[in-house]
Coordinates of C-alpha atoms in Angstrom, one line a residue:
M16 CA -4.5 -33.9 9.2
P17 CA -5.6 -35.7 6.1
F18 CA -4.2 -34.8 2.7
R19 CA -6.5 -33.0 0.4
H20 CA -6.5 -31.0 -2.8
G21 CA -5.5 -27.4 -2.3
L22 CA -2.9 -25.8 0.0
T23 CA -2.5 -26.2 3.7
V24 CA -0.5 -23.9 5.9
V25 CA 1.3 -23.9 9.2
G26 CA 3.0 -21.2 11.1
L27 CA 6.8 -21.2 11.1
A28 CA 8.5 -20.3 14.4
L29 CA 12.1 -19.3 14.5
V30 CA 14.6 -20.8 17.0
L31 CA 17.7 -18.6 17.4
W32 CA 21.1 -20.2 16.8
M33 CA 22.8 -21.4 19.9
G34 CA 26.4 -21.0 21.0
A35 CA 29.1 -20.2 18.6
A36 CA 26.9 -20.9 15.6
S37 CA 24.5 -18.2 16.9
A38 CA 27.2 -15.7 17.3
Q39 CA 28.5 -16.4 13.8
Q40 CA 25.1 -16.2 12.1
A41 CA 23.6 -13.3 14.0
P42 CA 23.7 -9.9 12.2
P43 CA 25.8 -7.2 13.9
Q44 CA 24.0 -4.7 16.2
A45 CA 22.7 -1.8 14.1
P46 CA 23.2 1.8 15.2
A47 CA 20.3 3.4 17.1
S48 CA 19.4 5.5 14.0
A49 CA 19.1 2.3 11.8
A50 CA 16.8 0.7 14.4
L51 CA 14.3 3.5 13.6
K52 CA 14.0 2.3 9.9
T53 CA 10.7 0.9 8.8
L54 CA 9.6 -0.8 5.6
P55 CA 9.3 1.8 2.8
D56 CA 6.0 3.3 1.6
K57 CA 7.6 3.4 -1.9
L58 CA 11.0 3.0 -3.5
S59 CA 12.6 5.3 -6.1
D60 CA 13.5 3.8 -9.4
A61 CA 17.2 4.0 -8.4
E62 CA 16.6 2.3 -5.0
Y63 CA 14.5 -0.4 -6.6
W64 CA 17.1 -1.4 -9.2
A65 CA 19.9 -1.2 -6.6
L66 CA 18.0 -3.5 -4.4
I67 CA 17.5 -6.0 -7.1
E68 CA 21.2 -6.0 -7.9
S69 CA 22.4 -6.1 -4.3
L70 CA 20.1 -9.0 -3.2
S71 CA 20.5 -11.2 -6.3
E72 CA 22.8 -14.1 -7.0
P73 CA 24.0 -15.3 -10.5
G74 CA 21.1 -16.9 -12.4
G75 CA 20.6 -20.6 -12.6
N76 CA 18.6 -23.0 -14.7
F77 CA 15.3 -24.9 -14.5
R78 CA 13.6 -27.4 -16.7
S79 CA 10.9 -25.1 -17.8
D80 CA 10.5 -21.4 -18.6
N81 CA 7.6 -21.5 -16.0
L82 CA 5.8 -18.5 -17.6
V83 CA 2.6 -19.6 -15.9
S84 CA 1.8 -21.8 -13.0
N85 CA 0.0 -25.1 -13.1
E86 CA -1.7 -25.0 -9.7
I87 CA -5.4 -25.1 -10.3
Y88 CA -6.3 -25.7 -6.6
M89 CA -4.2 -22.9 -5.2
Q90 CA -7.2 -20.7 -4.2
S91 CA -8.7 -23.3 -1.9
I92 CA -6.3 -22.3 0.9
I93 CA -6.9 -18.6 0.8
P94 CA -9.7 -18.3 3.3
E95 CA -7.6 -20.2 5.9
L96 CA -4.5 -18.4 4.9
Q97 CA -6.2 -15.0 5.6
T98 CA -7.0 -16.1 9.2
V99 CA -3.5 -17.1 10.2
T100 CA -1.4 -14.4 8.5
R101 CA -1.2 -10.7 9.1
P102 CA -1.6 -8.0 6.5
G103 CA 1.0 -5.2 6.2
R104 CA 4.0 -7.5 6.4
V105 CA 6.4 -8.9 3.8
Y106 CA 5.4 -11.6 1.3
L107 CA 8.1 -13.9 -0.1
G108 CA 7.4 -16.2 -3.1
V109 CA 8.8 -17.9 -6.2
G110 CA 7.6 -18.2 -9.8
P111 CA 5.2 -16.2 -11.9
E112 CA 1.5 -15.1 -11.6
Q113 CA 0.3 -17.3 -8.8
N114 CA 2.0 -14.9 -6.4
F115 CA -0.3 -12.1 -7.5
T116 CA -3.3 -14.1 -6.3
Y117 CA -1.8 -14.7 -2.9
I118 CA -0.6 -11.1 -2.7
T119 CA -4.1 -9.7 -3.3
A120 CA -5.5 -12.0 -0.7
L121 CA -2.8 -11.3 2.0
K122 CA -2.3 -7.5 1.4
P123 CA 1.4 -7.3 2.2
R124 CA 3.2 -4.0 2.5
M125 CA 6.2 -5.3 0.4
V126 CA 7.0 -8.3 -1.8
F127 CA 10.1 -10.2 -2.8
I128 CA 9.9 -12.8 -5.5
I129 CA 13.0 -15.0 -5.4
D130 CA 13.6 -17.3 -8.3
V131 CA 16.7 -19.1 -9.6
R132 CA 16.0 -18.1 -13.2
R133 CA 16.8 -14.7 -14.5
G134 CA 13.9 -15.4 -16.9
N135 CA 11.6 -15.0 -13.9
L136 CA 13.0 -11.5 -13.4
H137 CA 12.1 -10.8 -17.1
T138 CA 8.6 -12.1 -16.5
Q139 CA 8.1 -10.0 -13.4
L140 CA 9.4 -6.9 -15.2
M141 CA 7.0 -7.5 -18.1
Y142 CA 4.2 -7.7 -15.6
K143 CA 5.4 -4.6 -13.8
A144 CA 5.2 -2.5 -17.0
L145 CA 1.8 -3.9 -18.0
F146 CA 0.3 -3.3 -14.5
E147 CA 1.6 0.3 -14.5
M148 CA 0.5 1.0 -18.1
S149 CA -3.0 -0.4 -17.8
E150 CA -6.1 1.4 -16.5
D151 CA -8.1 -1.6 -15.5
R152 CA -8.3 -5.4 -15.8
A153 CA -9.7 -5.3 -19.4
D154 CA -6.9 -3.0 -20.5
F155 CA -4.4 -5.3 -18.8
V156 CA -5.7 -8.4 -20.4
S157 CA -5.7 -6.6 -23.8
K158 CA -2.1 -5.7 -23.4
L159 CA -1.0 -9.0 -21.9
F160 CA -2.3 -11.0 -24.8
S161 CA -2.1 -8.4 -27.6
K162 CA -5.8 -8.5 -28.2
K163 CA -8.0 -5.5 -28.9
R164 CA -10.3 -4.7 -26.0
P165 CA -13.9 -5.8 -26.6
E166 CA -16.8 -3.6 -25.8
G167 CA -19.0 -3.9 -22.7
L168 CA -16.5 -4.8 -20.0
T169 CA -16.8 -2.8 -16.8
A170 CA -15.4 -2.8 -13.3
R171 CA -18.2 -5.2 -12.3
S172 CA -17.3 -7.8 -14.9
S173 CA -16.4 -11.2 -13.5
A174 CA -13.2 -13.0 -14.5
Q175 CA -15.4 -15.4 -16.5
E176 CA -17.0 -12.5 -18.3
L177 CA -13.7 -10.9 -18.9
F178 CA -12.1 -13.9 -20.6
A179 CA -15.3 -14.9 -22.4
A180 CA -15.3 -11.5 -24.0
F181 CA -11.7 -11.8 -25.1
A182 CA -12.2 -15.4 -26.4
G183 CA -13.6 -14.1 -29.7
V184 CA -10.8 -11.6 -30.3
E185 CA -7.8 -12.6 -32.3
S186 CA -4.3 -11.8 -31.1
S187 CA -2.8 -8.9 -33.2
E188 CA 0.8 -8.8 -34.4
V189 CA 0.5 -5.1 -34.7
L190 CA -0.6 -4.7 -31.1
Y191 CA 2.2 -7.1 -30.0
K192 CA 4.9 -5.0 -31.6
E193 CA 3.4 -1.7 -30.3
N194 CA 3.0 -3.1 -26.8
L195 CA 6.5 -4.7 -26.8
A196 CA 8.0 -1.3 -27.7
A197 CA 5.9 0.4 -25.0
I198 CA 7.1 -2.1 -22.4
G199 CA 10.7 -1.5 -23.3
A200 CA 10.3 2.2 -23.3
H201 CA 8.4 2.2 -20.0
L202 CA 11.2 0.2 -18.2
T203 CA 14.2 1.9 -19.8
R204 CA 13.0 5.5 -20.3
A205 CA 10.2 6.1 -17.7
H206 CA 12.0 4.1 -15.0
E207 CA 15.5 4.4 -16.5
F208 CA 16.4 0.8 -15.5
P209 CA 19.8 -0.1 -16.9
L210 CA 18.5 -3.3 -18.7
S211 CA 21.1 -5.1 -20.8
K212 CA 20.4 -6.3 -24.3
D213 CA 20.1 -9.8 -22.9
D214 CA 17.5 -8.6 -20.4
L215 CA 15.5 -6.8 -23.1
A216 CA 15.7 -10.0 -25.3
G217 CA 14.5 -12.0 -22.3
I218 CA 11.5 -9.7 -21.8
E219 CA 10.7 -10.0 -25.5
Y220 CA 10.9 -13.8 -25.3
V221 CA 8.4 -13.9 -22.4
Y222 CA 6.0 -11.4 -24.0
Y223 CA 6.1 -13.2 -27.4
N224 CA 4.8 -16.4 -25.7
F225 CA 1.9 -14.5 -24.2
Y226 CA 1.1 -13.1 -27.6
W227 CA 1.5 -16.4 -29.5
F228 CA -0.3 -18.7 -27.1
G229 CA -2.8 -16.2 -25.7
P230 CA -4.9 -17.2 -22.7
S231 CA -4.3 -20.8 -23.7
L232 CA -0.7 -20.4 -22.5
T233 CA 0.3 -23.3 -20.1
Y234 CA 3.3 -24.2 -18.0
S235 CA 4.9 -26.2 -20.8
S236 CA 3.8 -24.2 -23.8
S237 CA 7.0 -22.4 -24.5
S238 CA 9.1 -25.5 -24.0
G239 CA 7.1 -27.5 -26.5
G240 CA 5.5 -29.6 -23.9
T241 CA 8.8 -30.8 -22.3
G242 CA 8.5 -28.8 -19.1
G243 CA 6.9 -31.7 -17.3
R244 CA 4.3 -34.4 -17.6
G245 CA 0.8 -34.0 -18.8
N246 CA -1.4 -31.4 -20.5
F247 CA -1.3 -28.5 -18.1
V248 CA -4.1 -26.1 -17.1
N249 CA -4.0 -22.9 -19.1
Y250 CA -3.9 -19.2 -18.0
Q251 CA -7.5 -18.6 -18.6
A252 CA -8.6 -21.6 -16.4
L253 CA -6.3 -20.3 -13.6
M254 CA -7.9 -16.9 -13.7
V255 CA -11.5 -18.1 -13.7
A256 CA -11.0 -20.8 -11.1
D257 CA -12.5 -20.4 -7.6
D258 CA -11.6 -21.4 -4.1
G259 CA -13.8 -24.6 -4.2
A260 CA -16.6 -22.7 -2.5
G261 CA -17.7 -20.7 -5.5
V262 CA -15.6 -17.5 -4.7
S263 CA -13.2 -16.4 -7.4
R264 CA -10.0 -15.1 -5.8
S265 CA -7.6 -14.7 -8.7
Y266 CA -5.8 -11.4 -9.1
L267 CA -8.1 -10.8 -12.1
A268 CA -11.3 -11.6 -10.3
S269 CA -12.0 -8.0 -9.4
D270 CA -10.9 -4.5 -10.0
E271 CA -10.0 -4.3 -6.3
H272 CA -7.5 -7.1 -6.7
F273 CA -6.0 -5.5 -9.8
T274 CA -5.8 -2.1 -8.3
F275 CA -3.9 -3.5 -5.3
M276 CA -1.3 -5.1 -7.6
K277 CA -1.1 -2.0 -9.8
D278 CA -0.4 0.2 -6.7
L279 CA 2.2 -2.2 -5.4
E280 CA 4.0 -2.2 -8.7
T281 CA 3.8 1.5 -9.2
K282 CA 5.4 2.1 -5.8
N283 CA 8.2 -0.3 -6.8
L284 CA 7.3 -2.5 -3.8
L285 CA 7.3 -5.8 -5.6
V286 CA 11.0 -6.6 -6.0
P287 CA 12.1 -9.6 -8.2
V288 CA 15.3 -11.2 -7.0
V289 CA 17.4 -13.8 -8.8
G290 CA 18.5 -16.4 -6.3
N291 CA 18.6 -20.1 -5.4
F292 CA 16.7 -21.0 -2.3
G293 CA 19.7 -23.1 -1.3
G294 CA 22.1 -20.3 -2.3
P295 CA 24.4 -18.3 0.0
K296 CA 23.0 -14.8 -0.5
A297 CA 19.5 -14.1 -1.8
I298 CA 17.2 -15.3 1.1
R299 CA 19.6 -14.2 3.8
N300 CA 20.0 -10.7 2.2
V301 CA 16.2 -10.3 1.8
G302 CA 15.8 -11.3 5.5
K303 CA 18.4 -8.8 6.6
Y304 CA 16.7 -6.0 4.6
I305 CA 13.4 -6.8 6.2
R306 CA 14.8 -7.2 9.7
D307 CA 16.8 -3.9 9.5
R308 CA 13.4 -2.2 8.8
S309 CA 11.6 -3.9 11.7
G310 CA 9.5 -6.0 9.3
L311 CA 8.2 -9.6 9.6
V312 CA 7.5 -12.2 7.0
S313 CA 3.8 -12.9 6.5
A314 CA 4.0 -15.8 4.1
F315 CA 6.7 -17.6 2.1
Y316 CA 5.3 -19.4 -0.9
L317 CA 7.5 -22.2 -2.0
S318 CA 5.5 -24.0 -4.7
N319 CA 7.3 -27.4 -5.0
V320 CA 10.8 -26.1 -4.8
E321 CA 11.6 -28.4 -1.9
Q322 CA 11.5 -31.3 -4.4
Y323 CA 14.5 -29.8 -6.2
L324 CA 16.3 -28.7 -3.1
T325 CA 16.1 -32.2 -1.7
Q326 CA 17.3 -33.9 -4.9
D327 CA 20.2 -31.4 -5.2
G328 CA 21.2 -31.9 -1.6
L329 CA 20.3 -28.4 -0.6
W330 CA 17.4 -28.9 1.8
Y331 CA 19.4 -28.3 5.0
T332 CA 21.1 -25.2 3.5
F333 CA 17.6 -23.9 2.7
C334 CA 16.5 -24.5 6.3
G335 CA 19.5 -22.5 7.5
N336 CA 18.5 -19.7 5.1
V337 CA 14.9 -19.7 6.4
A338 CA 16.2 -19.6 10.0
T339 CA 17.7 -16.2 9.3
L340 CA 14.3 -14.6 8.3
P341 CA 12.4 -12.4 10.7
L342 CA 9.5 -14.6 11.6
D343 CA 6.9 -15.0 14.4
D344 CA 4.1 -17.4 15.1
A345 CA 1.9 -15.9 12.4
S346 CA 4.6 -16.3 9.7
T347 CA 3.3 -19.0 7.3
F348 CA 5.0 -21.4 4.9
V349 CA 2.9 -22.2 1.8
Y350 CA 3.8 -25.4 -0.1
S351 CA 2.7 -27.4 -3.0
Q352 CA 3.6 -30.8 -4.5
S353 CA 2.8 -32.5 -7.8
G354 CA 1.2 -35.9 -7.5
G355 CA -0.2 -37.0 -10.8
G356 CA -3.6 -35.5 -11.0
R357 CA -6.9 -37.3 -11.5
G358 CA -7.4 -39.1 -14.8
G359 CA -3.9 -38.2 -15.9
G360 CA -5.0 -34.5 -16.4
G361 CA -1.9 -32.3 -16.2
G362 CA -4.1 -29.4 -15.2
L363 CA -4.6 -31.3 -11.9
L364 CA -0.9 -32.0 -11.5
S365 CA -0.4 -29.8 -8.4
W366 CA -1.5 -31.4 -5.1
Y367 CA -0.9 -30.0 -1.6
R368 CA -0.2 -31.3 1.8
P369 CA 0.3 -29.8 5.3
I370 CA 3.6 -28.0 5.6
L371 CA 4.1 -29.6 9.1
A372 CA 4.0 -33.1 7.6
D373 CA 6.3 -32.0 4.8
V374 CA 8.9 -30.4 7.1
K375 CA 8.9 -33.5 9.4
A376 CA 9.2 -35.8 6.5
N377 CA 12.3 -34.0 5.5
K378 CA 13.5 -33.7 9.1
C379 CA 14.2 -30.1 8.5
D380 CA 14.3 -29.4 12.3
A381 CA 16.8 -32.2 12.9
G382 CA 19.7 -29.8 12.7
G383 CA 18.1 -27.4 15.2
L384 CA 17.7 -24.7 12.6
F385 CA 14.1 -24.1 13.4
S386 CA 11.3 -25.8 15.2
L387 CA 7.6 -26.0 14.7
N388 CA 6.8 -27.0 18.2
R389 CA 7.9 -24.0 20.2

């Protein structure tokens, strides 16, 4: 299959461990009562926070705050992705808002966002509060960027119309302070999450950058342009982009998309987890949670994390972690890779290639951990 802009997907099939390795890795047999468990329709606040803490590993570092993605072509794969995955399953991902666009397309029952940075937990908690506190897309964008809502926006407004209307509105320090206080109160009082002072400071740091840079926020804005090469595409451009065939599929493209995300967050079914893809705990614990409830993974969005796993010598460890997930022939690995972009434009930095070619290039199946040719 030729390389192209956009994302390409391939189903991941799981090969069970053989011999002693299999016996060591396999989870113990669950009691008959546990076998009746299913994925939850919602989680209580206490269950949600306990799940975050039990699944997470100690936080690590990354070269960028990664407050917004830089993957302008990510929507191009969605029509294909919808034909090979199954709704009502569990979505796994990494990073910030690009997950919301995939989530609204794939309609999972539950979501786990696994990221090595505790800062991504802060980003996801900020989003959770804003989704829950906002009535519609216009209200959400108003709160996200601390801008007064302009007149005339309706449920039928396109993403282009939405951001064009906000373009003439200045960010407000007054709104920023009011919204920040509301976010903190929503998380610590309405939900009663036991956030530490560091967590609250982290959420404030994230939200300040959205206020300060507005819809022009990019992947490298908060790091002073040191988060990578090039001038990256901004938040607004990501939201008004389409799939290459003229269909806008971002999570802010329609009220239907926004409502799906709001409902998922309100039910506490998007669970942010702090964890290294090559770590000993996070992915394996998430997999056990899903398996114990008779669930299956629909898609695992990796961005370009494999690049860092490879250079850190953790690729095979990651493969072993993936091998413990509950998968079937419809489970799909979504992958991206930076490749320079056309004309040196950082907004085009993300390029994509078939996951099959990527896995073979890294010989991920060499250790017998999983095979794509079952």
